[in-house]
Amino acid sequence: QVQLVESGGGSVQAGGSLRLSCAASGRTFSGYNMGWFRQAPAKEREFVAAISWSGGRTYYADSVKGRFTISRANAKNTLYLQMNGLKREDTAIYYCAADRRTFIPTLSGRDDEYDYWGQGTQVTVSS
């Protein structure tokens, strides 16, 4: 019913920037809270950022505050993650995710509260 497709991953030097996109199918995208998660080698999946259905509220992991920006373009059914000042420790597979509930006023950093997931895109930061 819902498909999420990430793009924009790749390799970048430390200190560089990258923008990830997540294109969503379905007519109810504008009602979903959305999030980005990542999983590095030998580590558990961790929360990165979330955004409310309206785009009016955001929530970031402490490790990315001030460097990453989550945004959305509901008319285009697209979620974005702008990543600046990239560090080696940002290397991971990045996933976008959607909460199937609509117009929920709170944001979650728990992966078990998201229902739809993209296939992931690799981000590699080198020195």
mmCIF file of N, CA and C in Angstrom:
data_model
loop_
_atom_site.group_PDB
_atom_site.id
_atom_site.type_symbol
_atom_site.label_atom_id
_atom_site.label_comp_id
_atom_site.label_asym_id
_atom_site.label_seq_id
_atom_site.Cartn_x
_atom_site.Cartn_y
_atom_site.Cartn_z
ATOM 1 N N GLN A 1 0.825 -1.213 0.000
ATOM 2 C CA GLN A 1 0.000 0.000 0.000
ATOM 3 C C GLN A 1 0.856 1.260 0.000
ATOM 4 N N VAL A 2 1.982 1.214 0.711
ATOM 5 C CA VAL A 2 2.882 2.360 0.791
ATOM 6 C C VAL A 2 4.285 1.898 0.438
ATOM 7 N N GLN A 3 4.932 2.647 -0.413
ATOM 8 C CA GLN A 3 6.308 2.368 -0.786
ATOM 9 C C GLN A 3 7.155 3.618 -0.572
ATOM 10 N N LEU A 4 8.317 3.440 0.043
ATOM 11 C CA LEU A 4 9.254 4.520 0.284
ATOM 12 C C LEU A 4 10.552 4.187 -0.436
ATOM 13 N N VAL A 5 11.063 5.134 -1.197
ATOM 14 C CA VAL A 5 12.272 4.915 -1.982
ATOM 15 C C VAL A 5 13.255 6.034 -1.708
ATOM 16 N N GLU A 6 14.399 5.685 -1.104
ATOM 17 C CA GLU A 6 15.430 6.667 -0.797
ATOM 18 C C GLU A 6 16.356 6.866 -1.991
ATOM 19 N N SER A 7 16.959 8.038 -2.038
ATOM 20 C CA SER A 7 17.993 8.331 -3.015
ATOM 21 C C SER A 7 18.913 9.394 -2.435
ATOM 22 N N GLY A 8 20.063 9.578 -3.057
ATOM 23 C CA GLY A 8 20.983 10.622 -2.648
ATOM 24 C C GLY A 8 22.163 10.157 -1.826
ATOM 25 N N GLY A 9 22.213 8.881 -1.460
ATOM 26 C CA GLY A 9 23.352 8.372 -0.722
ATOM 27 C C GLY A 9 24.587 8.295 -1.593
ATOM 28 N N GLY A 10 25.726 8.105 -0.955
ATOM 29 C CA GLY A 10 26.976 8.011 -1.676
ATOM 30 C C GLY A 10 28.150 8.228 -0.756
ATOM 31 N N SER A 11 29.291 8.510 -1.345
ATOM 32 C CA SER A 11 30.524 8.740 -0.601
ATOM 33 C C SER A 11 30.873 10.217 -0.601
ATOM 34 N N VAL A 12 31.345 10.692 0.540
ATOM 35 C CA VAL A 12 31.686 12.103 0.687
ATOM 36 C C VAL A 12 32.845 12.238 1.667
ATOM 37 N N GLN A 13 33.638 13.279 1.504
ATOM 38 C CA GLN A 13 34.725 13.555 2.427
ATOM 39 C C GLN A 13 34.197 14.143 3.729
ATOM 40 N N ALA A 14 34.907 13.894 4.813
ATOM 41 C CA ALA A 14 34.547 14.491 6.094
ATOM 42 C C ALA A 14 34.457 16.008 5.967
ATOM 43 N N GLY A 15 33.420 16.573 6.569
ATOM 44 C CA GLY A 15 33.163 17.995 6.458
ATOM 45 C C GLY A 15 32.266 18.368 5.298
ATOM 46 N N GLY A 16 31.985 17.429 4.431
ATOM 47 C CA GLY A 16 31.151 17.680 3.277
ATOM 48 C C GLY A 16 29.675 17.579 3.581
ATOM 49 N N SER A 17 28.864 17.708 2.530
ATOM 50 C CA SER A 17 27.415 17.710 2.657
ATOM 51 C C SER A 17 26.787 16.714 1.699
ATOM 52 N N LEU A 18 25.592 16.282 2.068
ATOM 53 C CA LEU A 18 24.839 15.351 1.252
ATOM 54 C C LEU A 18 23.364 15.559 1.563
ATOM 55 N N ARG A 19 22.509 15.413 0.563
ATOM 56 C CA ARG A 19 21.072 15.494 0.779
ATOM 57 C C ARG A 19 20.412 14.194 0.369
ATOM 58 N N LEU A 20 19.702 13.576 1.301
ATOM 59 C CA LEU A 20 18.947 12.379 1.038
ATOM 60 C C LEU A 20 17.497 12.735 0.743
ATOM 61 N N SER A 21 16.883 11.984 -0.159
ATOM 62 C CA SER A 21 15.475 12.150 -0.476
ATOM 63 C C SER A 21 14.754 10.829 -0.273
ATOM 64 N N CYS A 22 13.482 10.910 0.054
ATOM 65 C CA CYS A 22 12.640 9.734 0.205
ATOM 66 C C CYS A 22 11.320 10.018 -0.482
ATOM 67 N N ALA A 23 11.073 9.339 -1.587
ATOM 68 C CA ALA A 23 9.838 9.505 -2.339
ATOM 69 C C ALA A 23 8.814 8.486 -1.863
ATOM 70 N N ALA A 24 7.630 8.951 -1.520
ATOM 71 C CA ALA A 24 6.591 8.101 -0.959
ATOM 72 C C ALA A 24 5.420 7.952 -1.914
ATOM 73 N N SER A 25 4.883 6.752 -1.948
ATOM 74 C CA SER A 25 3.646 6.507 -2.678
ATOM 75 C C SER A 25 2.459 6.696 -1.742
ATOM 76 N N GLY A 26 1.264 6.745 -2.320
ATOM 77 C CA GLY A 26 0.070 6.856 -1.517
ATOM 78 C C GLY A 26 -0.446 8.272 -1.413
ATOM 79 N N ARG A 27 -1.725 8.381 -1.232
ATOM 80 C CA ARG A 27 -2.378 9.691 -1.196
ATOM 81 C C ARG A 27 -2.420 10.307 0.187
ATOM 82 N N THR A 28 -2.032 9.548 1.225
ATOM 83 C CA THR A 28 -2.111 10.041 2.592
ATOM 84 C C THR A 28 -0.768 10.465 3.159
ATOM 85 N N PHE A 29 0.253 10.615 2.314
ATOM 86 C CA PHE A 29 1.575 11.004 2.782
ATOM 87 C C PHE A 29 1.527 12.251 3.655
ATOM 88 N N SER A 30 0.712 13.212 3.271
ATOM 89 C CA SER A 30 0.670 14.472 3.998
ATOM 90 C C SER A 30 0.183 14.317 5.432
ATOM 91 N N GLY A 31 -0.434 13.198 5.761
ATOM 92 C CA GLY A 31 -0.913 12.953 7.109
ATOM 93 C C GLY A 31 0.018 12.136 7.991
ATOM 94 N N TYR A 32 1.132 11.658 7.443
ATOM 95 C CA TYR A 32 2.062 10.811 8.185
ATOM 96 C C TYR A 32 3.133 11.617 8.884
ATOM 97 N N ASN A 33 3.406 11.281 10.147
ATOM 98 C CA ASN A 33 4.686 11.665 10.733
ATOM 99 C C ASN A 33 5.766 10.806 10.070
ATOM 100 N N MET A 34 6.925 11.405 9.820
ATOM 101 C CA MET A 34 7.991 10.719 9.105
ATOM 102 C C MET A 34 9.292 10.791 9.897
ATOM 103 N N GLY A 35 10.172 9.824 9.655
ATOM 104 C CA GLY A 35 11.447 9.816 10.349
ATOM 105 C C GLY A 35 12.577 9.267 9.505
ATOM 106 N N TRP A 36 13.794 9.583 9.934
ATOM 107 C CA TRP A 36 15.010 8.992 9.388
ATOM 108 C C TRP A 36 15.719 8.217 10.496
ATOM 109 N N PHE A 37 16.189 7.023 10.163
ATOM 110 C CA PHE A 37 16.982 6.187 11.051
ATOM 111 C C PHE A 37 18.247 5.766 10.319
ATOM 112 N N ARG A 38 19.235 5.290 11.065
ATOM 113 C CA ARG A 38 20.450 4.800 10.430
ATOM 114 C C ARG A 38 21.005 3.614 11.198
ATOM 115 N N GLN A 39 21.775 2.798 10.497
ATOM 116 C CA GLN A 39 22.420 1.657 11.116
ATOM 117 C C GLN A 39 23.843 1.544 10.588
ATOM 118 N N ALA A 40 24.798 1.676 11.488
ATOM 119 C CA ALA A 40 26.207 1.559 11.152
ATOM 120 C C ALA A 40 26.671 0.120 11.356
ATOM 121 N N PRO A 41 27.786 -0.269 10.728
ATOM 122 C CA PRO A 41 28.304 -1.624 10.927
ATOM 123 C C PRO A 41 28.524 -1.937 12.397
ATOM 124 N N ALA A 42 28.079 -3.107 12.813
ATOM 125 C CA ALA A 42 28.246 -3.602 14.176
ATOM 126 C C ALA A 42 27.507 -2.779 15.221
ATOM 127 N N LYS A 43 26.546 -1.970 14.800
ATOM 128 C CA LYS A 43 25.769 -1.172 15.736
ATOM 129 C C LYS A 43 24.272 -1.383 15.503
ATOM 130 N N GLU A 44 23.491 -1.059 16.522
ATOM 131 C CA GLU A 44 22.045 -1.144 16.415
ATOM 132 C C GLU A 44 21.498 0.033 15.616
ATOM 133 N N ARG A 45 20.315 -0.155 15.058
ATOM 134 C CA ARG A 45 19.657 0.930 14.354
ATOM 135 C C ARG A 45 19.338 2.059 15.335
ATOM 136 N N GLU A 46 19.593 3.291 14.922
ATOM 137 C CA GLU A 46 19.366 4.423 15.796
ATOM 138 C C GLU A 46 18.559 5.519 15.109
ATOM 139 N N PHE A 47 17.860 6.257 15.924
ATOM 140 C CA PHE A 47 17.055 7.373 15.458
ATOM 141 C C PHE A 47 17.933 8.532 15.029
ATOM 142 N N VAL A 48 17.520 9.214 13.960
ATOM 143 C CA VAL A 48 18.228 10.391 13.476
ATOM 144 C C VAL A 48 17.366 11.647 13.603
ATOM 145 N N ALA A 49 16.177 11.638 13.000
ATOM 146 C CA ALA A 49 15.336 12.824 12.992
ATOM 147 C C ALA A 49 13.906 12.446 12.660
ATOM 148 N N ALA A 50 12.958 13.274 13.085
ATOM 149 C CA ALA A 50 11.554 13.074 12.767
ATOM 150 C C ALA A 50 10.908 14.415 12.460
ATOM 151 N N ILE A 51 9.797 14.364 11.730
ATOM 152 C CA ILE A 51 9.071 15.572 11.355
ATOM 153 C C ILE A 51 7.581 15.286 11.395
ATOM 154 N N SER A 52 6.818 16.267 11.853
ATOM 155 C CA SER A 52 5.378 16.102 11.962
ATOM 156 C C SER A 52 4.714 16.111 10.593
ATOM 157 N N TRP A 53 3.459 15.690 10.574
ATOM 158 C CA TRP A 53 2.721 15.606 9.314
ATOM 159 C C TRP A 53 2.637 16.941 8.591
ATOM 160 N N SER A 54 2.584 18.032 9.345
ATOM 161 C CA SER A 54 2.492 19.357 8.745
ATOM 162 C C SER A 54 3.853 19.948 8.392
ATOM 163 N N GLY A 55 4.923 19.362 8.921
ATOM 164 C CA GLY A 55 6.243 19.943 8.785
ATOM 165 C C GLY A 55 6.550 21.009 9.815
ATOM 166 N N GLY A 56 5.613 21.282 10.704
ATOM 167 C CA GLY A 56 5.777 22.360 11.652
ATOM 168 C C GLY A 56 6.636 22.044 12.863
ATOM 169 N N ARG A 57 6.836 20.779 13.166
ATOM 170 C CA ARG A 57 7.642 20.371 14.307
ATOM 171 C C ARG A 57 8.676 19.345 13.872
ATOM 172 N N THR A 58 9.854 19.428 14.457
ATOM 173 C CA THR A 58 10.928 18.480 14.183
ATOM 174 C C THR A 58 11.553 18.002 15.481
ATOM 175 N N TYR A 59 12.271 16.883 15.402
ATOM 176 C CA TYR A 59 12.882 16.250 16.564
ATOM 177 C C TYR A 59 14.158 15.583 16.076
ATOM 178 N N TYR A 60 15.306 15.885 16.722
ATOM 179 C CA TYR A 60 16.595 15.388 16.282
ATOM 180 C C TYR A 60 17.324 14.637 17.383
ATOM 181 N N ALA A 61 18.088 13.625 16.981
ATOM 182 C CA ALA A 61 19.028 13.012 17.899
ATOM 183 C C ALA A 61 20.117 14.020 18.258
ATOM 184 N N ASP A 62 20.617 13.940 19.484
ATOM 185 C CA ASP A 62 21.646 14.879 19.920
ATOM 186 C C ASP A 62 22.879 14.849 19.017
ATOM 187 N N SER A 63 23.195 13.697 18.468
ATOM 188 C CA SER A 63 24.400 13.543 17.667
ATOM 189 C C SER A 63 24.365 14.310 16.352
ATOM 190 N N VAL A 64 23.172 14.721 15.901
ATOM 191 C CA VAL A 64 23.068 15.396 14.608
ATOM 192 C C VAL A 64 22.512 16.809 14.709
ATOM 193 N N LYS A 65 22.128 17.245 15.887
ATOM 194 C CA LYS A 65 21.586 18.596 16.049
ATOM 195 C C LYS A 65 22.587 19.641 15.570
ATOM 196 N N GLY A 66 22.098 20.589 14.804
ATOM 197 C CA GLY A 66 22.946 21.643 14.273
ATOM 198 C C GLY A 66 23.644 21.291 12.983
ATOM 199 N N ARG A 67 23.630 20.025 12.602
ATOM 200 C CA ARG A 67 24.280 19.592 11.368
ATOM 201 C C ARG A 67 23.288 19.069 10.331
ATOM 202 N N PHE A 68 22.252 18.380 10.791
ATOM 203 C CA PHE A 68 21.266 17.787 9.884
ATOM 204 C C PHE A 68 19.960 18.563 9.961
ATOM 205 N N THR A 69 19.235 18.612 8.849
ATOM 206 C CA THR A 69 17.930 19.251 8.796
ATOM 207 C C THR A 69 16.945 18.339 8.075
ATOM 208 N N ILE A 70 15.851 18.008 8.748
ATOM 209 C CA ILE A 70 14.795 17.222 8.122
ATOM 210 C C ILE A 70 13.717 18.174 7.606
ATOM 211 N N SER A 71 13.183 17.873 6.440
ATOM 212 C CA SER A 71 12.126 18.685 5.858
ATOM 213 C C SER A 71 11.257 17.809 4.972
ATOM 214 N N ARG A 72 10.139 18.363 4.542
ATOM 215 C CA ARG A 72 9.261 17.609 3.663
ATOM 216 C C ARG A 72 8.558 18.537 2.697
ATOM 217 N N ALA A 73 8.195 17.981 1.548
ATOM 218 C CA ALA A 73 7.410 18.682 0.545
ATOM 219 C C ALA A 73 6.187 17.816 0.264
ATOM 220 N N ASN A 74 5.118 18.086 0.992
ATOM 221 C CA ASN A 74 3.948 17.218 0.917
ATOM 222 C C ASN A 74 3.321 17.187 -0.475
ATOM 223 N N ALA A 75 3.369 18.302 -1.179
ATOM 224 C CA ALA A 75 2.813 18.339 -2.523
ATOM 225 C C ALA A 75 3.568 17.419 -3.475
ATOM 226 N N LYS A 76 4.825 17.100 -3.140
ATOM 227 C CA LYS A 76 5.642 16.207 -3.958
ATOM 228 C C LYS A 76 5.783 14.817 -3.346
ATOM 229 N N ASN A 77 5.129 14.567 -2.216
ATOM 230 C CA ASN A 77 5.233 13.290 -1.505
ATOM 231 C C ASN A 77 6.690 12.919 -1.232
ATOM 232 N N THR A 78 7.466 13.888 -0.778
ATOM 233 C CA THR A 78 8.900 13.674 -0.616
ATOM 234 C C THR A 78 9.388 14.165 0.740
ATOM 235 N N LEU A 79 10.252 13.369 1.356
ATOM 236 C CA LEU A 79 10.927 13.687 2.605
ATOM 237 C C LEU A 79 12.406 13.901 2.308
ATOM 238 N N TYR A 80 13.039 14.842 3.018
ATOM 239 C CA TYR A 80 14.446 15.152 2.801
ATOM 240 C C TYR A 80 15.235 15.094 4.100
ATOM 241 N N LEU A 81 16.528 14.832 3.959
ATOM 242 C CA LEU A 81 17.466 14.986 5.063
ATOM 243 C C LEU A 81 18.712 15.670 4.520
ATOM 244 N N GLN A 82 18.900 16.931 4.890
ATOM 245 C CA GLN A 82 20.092 17.668 4.512
ATOM 246 C C GLN A 82 21.150 17.433 5.579
ATOM 247 N N MET A 83 22.299 16.926 5.177
ATOM 248 C CA MET A 83 23.374 16.581 6.101
ATOM 249 C C MET A 83 24.588 17.442 5.795
ATOM 250 N N ASN A 84 24.977 18.268 6.755
ATOM 251 C CA ASN A 84 26.148 19.125 6.626
ATOM 252 C C ASN A 84 27.174 18.751 7.683
ATOM 253 N N GLY A 85 28.409 19.134 7.444
ATOM 254 C CA GLY A 85 29.465 18.848 8.408
ATOM 255 C C GLY A 85 29.590 17.371 8.728
ATOM 256 N N LEU A 86 29.555 16.538 7.717
ATOM 257 C CA LEU A 86 29.554 15.089 7.923
ATOM 258 C C LEU A 86 30.843 14.609 8.582
ATOM 259 N N LYS A 87 30.694 13.611 9.447
ATOM 260 C CA LYS A 87 31.789 13.015 10.186
ATOM 261 C C LYS A 87 31.888 11.530 9.857
ATOM 262 N N ARG A 88 33.044 10.935 10.145
ATOM 263 C CA ARG A 88 33.228 9.514 9.911
ATOM 264 C C ARG A 88 32.162 8.687 10.616
ATOM 265 N N GLU A 89 31.765 9.095 11.806
ATOM 266 C CA GLU A 89 30.779 8.348 12.570
ATOM 267 C C GLU A 89 29.366 8.433 12.002
ATOM 268 N N ASP A 90 29.149 9.270 10.979
ATOM 269 C CA ASP A 90 27.865 9.311 10.298
ATOM 270 C C ASP A 90 27.725 8.207 9.254
ATOM 271 N N THR A 91 28.783 7.488 8.982
ATOM 272 C CA THR A 91 28.733 6.399 8.013
ATOM 273 C C THR A 91 27.736 5.340 8.467
ATOM 274 N N ALA A 92 26.761 5.040 7.612
ATOM 275 C CA ALA A 92 25.696 4.100 7.966
ATOM 276 C C ALA A 92 24.782 3.904 6.765
ATOM 277 N N ILE A 93 23.901 2.931 6.884
ATOM 278 C CA ILE A 93 22.774 2.830 5.973
ATOM 279 C C ILE A 93 21.646 3.673 6.561
ATOM 280 N N TYR A 94 21.094 4.563 5.753
ATOM 281 C CA TYR A 94 20.042 5.465 6.200
ATOM 282 C C TYR A 94 18.698 5.010 5.652
ATOM 283 N N TYR A 95 17.691 4.988 6.523
ATOM 284 C CA TYR A 95 16.354 4.542 6.177
ATOM 285 C C TYR A 95 15.343 5.647 6.463
ATOM 286 N N CYS A 96 14.378 5.830 5.575
ATOM 287 C CA CYS A 96 13.234 6.664 5.903
ATOM 288 C C CYS A 96 12.086 5.772 6.344
ATOM 289 N N ALA A 97 11.206 6.324 7.161
ATOM 290 C CA ALA A 97 10.119 5.552 7.739
ATOM 291 C C ALA A 97 8.894 6.433 7.932
ATOM 292 N N ALA A 98 7.719 5.804 7.908
ATOM 293 C CA ALA A 98 6.456 6.507 8.057
ATOM 294 C C ALA A 98 5.597 5.869 9.135
ATOM 295 N N ASP A 99 4.930 6.700 9.905
ATOM 296 C CA ASP A 99 3.924 6.264 10.879
ATOM 297 C C ASP A 99 2.592 6.210 10.158
ATOM 298 N N ARG A 100 1.963 5.050 10.105
ATOM 299 C CA ARG A 100 0.729 4.889 9.354
ATOM 300 C C ARG A 100 -0.448 5.649 9.947
ATOM 301 N N ARG A 101 -0.368 5.980 11.206
ATOM 302 C CA ARG A 101 -1.407 6.807 11.798
ATOM 303 C C ARG A 101 -1.322 8.211 11.206
ATOM 304 N N THR A 102 -2.437 8.893 11.108
ATOM 305 C CA THR A 102 -2.469 10.205 10.482
ATOM 306 C C THR A 102 -2.774 11.295 11.492
ATOM 307 N N PHE A 103 -2.132 12.424 11.293
ATOM 308 C CA PHE A 103 -2.370 13.649 12.063
ATOM 309 C C PHE A 103 -2.145 13.459 13.562
ATOM 310 N N ILE A 104 -1.105 12.673 13.908
ATOM 311 C CA ILE A 104 -0.734 12.445 15.297
ATOM 312 C C ILE A 104 0.116 13.620 15.774
ATOM 313 N N PRO A 105 -0.227 14.206 16.930
ATOM 314 C CA PRO A 105 0.473 15.432 17.358
ATOM 315 C C PRO A 105 1.851 15.234 17.960
ATOM 316 N N THR A 106 2.253 14.004 18.288
ATOM 317 C CA THR A 106 3.547 13.762 18.907
ATOM 318 C C THR A 106 4.492 13.065 17.946
ATOM 319 N N LEU A 107 5.802 13.267 18.163
ATOM 320 C CA LEU A 107 6.835 12.648 17.345
ATOM 321 C C LEU A 107 7.562 11.585 18.149
ATOM 322 N N SER A 108 7.997 10.521 17.466
ATOM 323 C CA SER A 108 8.635 9.394 18.126
ATOM 324 C C SER A 108 10.023 9.137 17.559
ATOM 325 N N GLY A 109 10.945 8.773 18.452
ATOM 326 C CA GLY A 109 12.258 8.322 18.053
ATOM 327 C C GLY A 109 12.426 6.813 18.150
ATOM 328 N N ARG A 110 11.338 6.096 18.367
ATOM 329 C CA ARG A 110 11.369 4.640 18.482
ATOM 330 C C ARG A 110 11.034 4.000 17.145
ATOM 331 N N ASP A 111 11.902 3.098 16.689
ATOM 332 C CA ASP A 111 11.668 2.489 15.389
ATOM 333 C C ASP A 111 10.449 1.580 15.364
ATOM 334 N N ASP A 112 10.058 1.032 16.522
ATOM 335 C CA ASP A 112 8.890 0.154 16.546
ATOM 336 C C ASP A 112 7.573 0.907 16.473
ATOM 337 N N GLU A 113 7.612 2.226 16.436
ATOM 338 C CA GLU A 113 6.406 3.016 16.262
ATOM 339 C C GLU A 113 6.240 3.518 14.825
ATOM 340 N N TYR A 114 7.089 3.056 13.938
ATOM 341 C CA TYR A 114 6.960 3.348 12.512
ATOM 342 C C TYR A 114 6.584 2.077 11.766
ATOM 343 N N ASP A 115 5.798 2.228 10.719
ATOM 344 C CA ASP A 115 5.181 1.085 10.060
ATOM 345 C C ASP A 115 5.720 0.789 8.671
ATOM 346 N N TYR A 116 6.109 1.792 7.928
ATOM 347 C CA TYR A 116 6.583 1.628 6.561
ATOM 348 C C TYR A 116 8.020 2.103 6.465
ATOM 349 N N TRP A 117 8.839 1.329 5.740
ATOM 350 C CA TRP A 117 10.273 1.587 5.669
ATOM 351 C C TRP A 117 10.770 1.528 4.241
ATOM 352 N N GLY A 118 11.735 2.380 3.938
ATOM 353 C CA GLY A 118 12.416 2.307 2.668
ATOM 354 C C GLY A 118 13.466 1.216 2.670
ATOM 355 N N GLN A 119 14.121 1.052 1.539
ATOM 356 C CA GLN A 119 15.107 -0.014 1.381
ATOM 357 C C GLN A 119 16.467 0.349 1.962
ATOM 358 N N GLY A 120 16.677 1.605 2.256
ATOM 359 C CA GLY A 120 17.936 2.080 2.786
ATOM 360 C C GLY A 120 18.870 2.575 1.705
ATOM 361 N N THR A 121 19.691 3.551 2.063
ATOM 362 C CA THR A 121 20.703 4.067 1.154
ATOM 363 C C THR A 121 21.998 4.263 1.927
ATOM 364 N N GLN A 122 23.108 3.851 1.333
ATOM 365 C CA GLN A 122 24.398 3.879 2.014
ATOM 366 C C GLN A 122 25.013 5.269 1.969
ATOM 367 N N VAL A 123 25.448 5.741 3.122
ATOM 368 C CA VAL A 123 26.218 6.974 3.234
ATOM 369 C C VAL A 123 27.581 6.609 3.807
ATOM 370 N N THR A 124 28.629 6.960 3.091
ATOM 371 C CA THR A 124 29.987 6.671 3.528
ATOM 372 C C THR A 124 30.777 7.970 3.608
ATOM 373 N N VAL A 125 31.311 8.260 4.777
ATOM 374 C CA VAL A 125 32.092 9.473 5.000
ATOM 375 C C VAL A 125 33.537 9.060 5.230
ATOM 376 N N SER A 126 34.431 9.571 4.418
ATOM 377 C CA SER A 126 35.836 9.212 4.498
ATOM 378 C C SER A 126 36.679 10.426 4.852
ATOM 379 N N SER A 127 37.873 10.157 5.357
ATOM 380 C CA SER A 127 38.807 11.226 5.688
ATOM 381 C C SER A 127 39.837 11.434 4.600
#
